[in-house]
Amino acid sequence: MRRSVKAPARLDGVVTPPGDKSISHRAALLNSIARGTAHVSNFCVGDDRAAMFRCLRGLGAVIRRHSGCSFSGDAECFEIRGNGLEGLSEPSSVLNAGNSGTTMRLVSGLLAAQPFFSVISGDRYLRQRPMGRIVEPLTQMGASVTGRAGSSLAPLAIRGGDLEGIDYTLPVASAQLKSCILIAGLYARGQTTVRQPAVTRDHTERMMASMGADIEVDGLDVSVRPSELTPVDVRVPTDSSGAAFWLVAGCCHPNARVEIKNVGINPSRAGVLEVLTSMGARVRVENVREEGGEPSADLIAESSDLVGVEIGGEMIPRVIDELPALALAACFARGTTTIRDAGELRVKESDRIGATVEGLGRLGARIEETADGMVIRGPQALAGAECQSHGDHRIAMTMGIAGLLAKGETTVVEAEAASASYPDFWATLETLAGR
Ligand code: S3P
């Protein structure tokens, strides 16, 4: 599918992107191994949700649409019934994680702990993403995990069970890897400790704690001991990564006011607000509240005079999914923006350094690729052109927002990739643009 976008004279409105994908995935997985029934409202939508549900149902989990959660009543409400840690059963076929790296890595942690055989795979993009990073610790814990290319790529064949806790220092700051090990750790003998090089999103720790797990956080180190989980009802906040696109649109369009409702502002995810604020963005944070251990707020972004900044070091894991959108914002900022220490971007749904530089470059951005980031010189007016999504939802959406800011018409090829996390993205974009 191709999508063509033109800049509107004004960008104005209130948007509510889907529920947070990371929190939704954890709510589905952890409640599937709790003992009892939970309701999760404002569940994320899209292909990645389908992937997680497919894998959990393949293991015998019961996940059903529910007609309105009593505590919120919205349409994206699901009932999840768990039979405890030992309640899953051997899948009769290959588990298909589709395009979702979070599904593959978190579910693999679960499979490594099960006393049965399973195979997990994904689409052609996911089958190229590094899995050695989860194979290594899961093998150390005692699971048998093998895969293609010396067990570094999916499909992964897993024979699990009988795990021993480990003390593991993460070679990369990855919440998926941390969560994979912590989930396996729920089943392992003794204590499992994960040591992070920098803060990564902590939704797994928060949710496990709220479900009564024996989990302890000490700075960058997280330890878990074998624990039964109590089901937990969750009202999922709006995805801050989905919200980031509208924040950038609101700040960079010369005549804009965009309000985004009920956005998750967990500090381990809210780097995009900090970076935009340091760029001089006019973003207001209102109605701060907390529910189920996760803070949220309404965000309002207005046309801003931005300046270039340096983004690197410990900030990177806290903005990892928002960097393509921030690179777009940097095109409208006075001065140079440097993104460094972001080599992980090369192994996301696409090589997001290459894809961002290519896409924004086609629109006339002064943007250069480095080994672990990008350098953007602004301000530079963009001019519409044809660009590719590379099958990556966040690249598709970044280029769609670029189309709202560029002169002339921008066409995004393979635009349907947005539906991995945000199926209504293109419709919302048209509404906001007043069409
Ligand atoms: C995620 C963690 C991040 C992020 C991904 C979702 C998660 O990946 O890019 O979209 O839900 O844990 P890494 O932590 O592996 O960098």
Coordinates of C-alpha atoms in Angstrom, one line a residue, residues 166-382:
I166 CA 22.2 -17.1 37.0
D167 CA 23.9 -13.8 37.7
Y168 CA 24.1 -12.2 34.3
T169 CA 25.5 -8.9 33.0
L170 CA 23.7 -7.8 29.9
P171 CA 26.1 -7.2 27.0
V172 CA 23.6 -4.7 25.5
A173 CA 21.1 -2.4 27.3
S174 CA 18.0 -4.3 26.1
A175 CA 14.7 -4.5 28.0
Q176 CA 13.7 -7.5 25.8
L177 CA 16.8 -9.4 26.9
K178 CA 16.4 -8.4 30.5
S179 CA 12.7 -9.5 30.5
C180 CA 13.4 -12.8 28.8
I181 CA 15.8 -13.7 31.6
L182 CA 13.6 -12.5 34.4
I183 CA 10.6 -14.5 33.0
A184 CA 12.8 -17.6 32.9
G185 CA 14.0 -16.7 36.4
L186 CA 10.5 -17.0 37.8
Y187 CA 10.9 -20.8 37.2
A188 CA 14.6 -21.2 38.1
R189 CA 16.1 -22.7 41.2
G190 CA 17.6 -20.0 43.5
Q191 CA 18.0 -16.4 42.5
T192 CA 18.4 -14.9 39.0
T193 CA 20.1 -11.5 38.8
V194 CA 20.3 -9.3 35.7
R195 CA 22.8 -6.5 35.6
Q196 CA 22.1 -3.7 33.1
P197 CA 24.6 -1.3 31.6
A198 CA 22.0 1.5 31.6
V199 CA 18.4 2.0 32.6
T200 CA 16.0 0.2 30.1
R201 CA 12.2 0.1 30.3
D202 CA 11.2 -1.4 33.5
H203 CA 7.6 -2.6 32.8
T204 CA 8.4 -6.2 33.5
E205 CA 9.8 -5.4 37.0
R206 CA 6.8 -3.2 37.8
M207 CA 4.2 -5.7 36.7
M208 CA 5.9 -8.7 38.3
A209 CA 6.1 -6.7 41.6
S210 CA 2.4 -5.8 41.3
M211 CA 1.6 -9.5 40.8
G212 CA 3.4 -10.5 44.0
A213 CA 6.6 -11.9 42.5
D214 CA 9.7 -12.0 44.7
I215 CA 11.6 -9.4 42.7
E216 CA 14.1 -6.7 43.9
V217 CA 15.5 -3.8 42.1
D218 CA 18.8 -2.4 43.2
G219 CA 20.0 0.4 40.9
L220 CA 20.7 -1.2 37.6
D221 CA 20.5 -4.7 39.0
V222 CA 17.3 -6.7 39.1
S223 CA 16.9 -10.0 41.0
V224 CA 14.0 -12.5 40.9
R225 CA 13.3 -15.7 42.8
P226 CA 10.9 -18.5 41.9
S227 CA 7.4 -17.0 42.4
E228 CA 3.8 -17.8 41.8
L229 CA 1.9 -14.8 40.3
T230 CA -1.4 -13.3 41.3
P231 CA -3.4 -12.1 38.3
V232 CA -3.5 -8.3 37.9
D233 CA -6.1 -6.1 36.1
V234 CA -4.3 -3.5 34.0
R235 CA -5.6 -0.3 32.3
V236 CA -2.8 0.2 29.8
P237 CA -1.8 3.8 29.2
T238 CA -1.4 5.3 25.7
D239 CA 1.8 4.2 24.0
S240 CA 4.5 6.9 24.4
S241 CA 6.2 5.7 21.3
G242 CA 3.0 6.2 19.3
A243 CA 2.6 9.6 21.0
A244 CA 6.1 10.6 20.0
F245 CA 5.1 11.0 16.3
W246 CA 2.4 13.5 17.1
L247 CA 4.7 15.4 19.5
V248 CA 7.2 15.8 16.7
A249 CA 4.4 16.8 14.3
G250 CA 3.1 19.4 16.8
C251 CA 6.5 20.9 17.5
C252 CA 7.8 21.1 13.9
H253 CA 4.7 22.2 12.0
P254 CA 4.6 26.1 12.0
N255 CA 0.9 26.3 12.8
A256 CA 0.1 23.5 15.2
R257 CA -1.5 22.4 18.5
V258 CA -1.7 18.7 19.2
E259 CA -3.0 17.1 22.4
I260 CA -2.3 13.5 23.2
K261 CA -4.4 11.8 25.9
N262 CA -3.4 9.6 28.8
V263 CA 0.2 8.9 27.6
G264 CA 2.5 6.7 29.6
I265 CA 5.3 8.7 31.1
N266 CA 7.3 6.0 32.9
P267 CA 10.7 7.6 33.4
S268 CA 12.4 4.7 31.7
R269 CA 10.5 5.5 28.6
A270 CA 10.0 9.3 28.7
G271 CA 13.4 10.2 27.2
V272 CA 11.6 11.7 24.2
L273 CA 10.0 14.4 26.4
E274 CA 13.4 15.2 28.0
V275 CA 15.1 15.4 24.6
L276 CA 12.4 17.5 23.0
T277 CA 12.3 19.8 26.0
S278 CA 16.1 20.3 25.7
M279 CA 15.6 21.2 22.1
G280 CA 13.3 24.0 23.2
A281 CA 10.0 22.3 22.3
R282 CA 6.8 23.7 23.7
V283 CA 5.4 20.5 25.2
R284 CA 3.1 20.7 28.3
V285 CA 2.6 17.7 30.6
E286 CA -0.9 17.9 32.3
N287 CA -3.0 15.7 34.6
V288 CA -0.2 13.5 35.8
R289 CA -1.6 10.4 37.5
E290 CA -0.6 6.9 38.3
E291 CA -2.4 3.6 37.9
G292 CA -1.2 0.1 38.3
G293 CA 2.3 1.3 39.0
E294 CA 2.6 3.1 35.7
P295 CA 2.4 7.0 35.5
S296 CA 0.6 8.8 32.7
A297 CA -0.4 12.3 31.6
D298 CA -1.9 14.4 28.8
L299 CA 0.6 16.0 26.6
I300 CA 0.2 19.1 24.5
A301 CA 2.7 20.0 21.8
E302 CA 2.7 23.4 19.9
S303 CA 4.8 24.9 17.1
S304 CA 8.3 25.5 18.5
D305 CA 11.6 27.0 17.6
L306 CA 14.0 24.0 18.1
V307 CA 17.7 23.9 18.5
G308 CA 20.0 20.9 17.8
V309 CA 21.2 18.7 20.6
E310 CA 23.5 15.8 21.4
I311 CA 21.7 12.5 22.1
G312 CA 23.9 9.6 23.4
G313 CA 25.0 7.5 26.3
E314 CA 22.5 6.5 28.9
M315 CA 19.7 8.4 27.2
I316 CA 19.7 6.0 24.2
P317 CA 17.7 3.1 25.7
R318 CA 15.1 5.6 27.0
V319 CA 14.5 7.0 23.5
I320 CA 15.4 3.9 21.4
D321 CA 12.1 3.7 19.6
E322 CA 11.7 7.4 19.2
L323 CA 15.1 8.2 17.5
P324 CA 13.8 8.2 13.9
A325 CA 11.1 10.7 14.9
L326 CA 13.7 12.8 16.8
A327 CA 16.0 12.7 13.7
L328 CA 13.0 14.2 11.8
A329 CA 12.6 16.9 14.5
A330 CA 16.3 17.7 14.2
C331 CA 15.8 18.6 10.5
F332 CA 13.7 21.6 11.8
A333 CA 16.1 22.6 14.6
R334 CA 18.8 25.3 14.4
G335 CA 22.3 23.8 14.5
T336 CA 23.6 20.3 14.6
T337 CA 22.0 17.3 16.2
T338 CA 24.2 14.3 16.9
I339 CA 22.8 10.9 17.7
R340 CA 25.5 8.5 19.0
D341 CA 25.8 5.2 20.9
A342 CA 22.7 4.0 19.1
G343 CA 24.1 0.9 17.2
E344 CA 21.1 -1.1 18.5
L345 CA 19.0 0.8 15.9
R346 CA 20.6 -1.3 13.2
V347 CA 19.0 -4.5 14.5
K348 CA 15.4 -3.3 15.0
E349 CA 12.5 -4.1 12.6
S350 CA 14.8 -2.6 10.0
D351 CA 18.3 -1.0 10.1
R352 CA 16.8 2.2 11.4
I353 CA 19.9 4.2 11.0
G354 CA 20.1 3.4 7.3
A355 CA 16.4 3.6 6.8
T356 CA 16.0 7.0 8.5
V357 CA 19.0 8.5 6.7
E358 CA 17.8 7.3 3.4
G359 CA 14.2 8.4 3.9
L360 CA 14.9 11.8 5.3
G361 CA 17.7 12.2 2.8
R362 CA 15.3 11.7 -0.1
L363 CA 13.2 14.6 1.3
G364 CA 16.3 16.9 1.2
A365 CA 17.5 16.6 4.9
R366 CA 21.1 17.2 5.5
I367 CA 21.6 14.0 7.4
E368 CA 24.7 11.7 7.6
E369 CA 25.0 8.1 8.7
T370 CA 27.6 7.1 11.3
A371 CA 28.4 3.7 12.6
D372 CA 26.3 4.1 15.7
G373 CA 24.0 7.0 14.9
M374 CA 23.4 10.1 12.7
V375 CA 24.3 13.7 12.3
I376 CA 21.6 16.1 11.2
R377 CA 22.2 19.7 10.2
G378 CA 19.3 22.1 10.4
P379 CA 17.1 23.9 9.9
Q380 CA 16.5 22.4 6.4
A381 CA 13.2 22.7 4.7
L382 CA 12.0 19.3 3.4

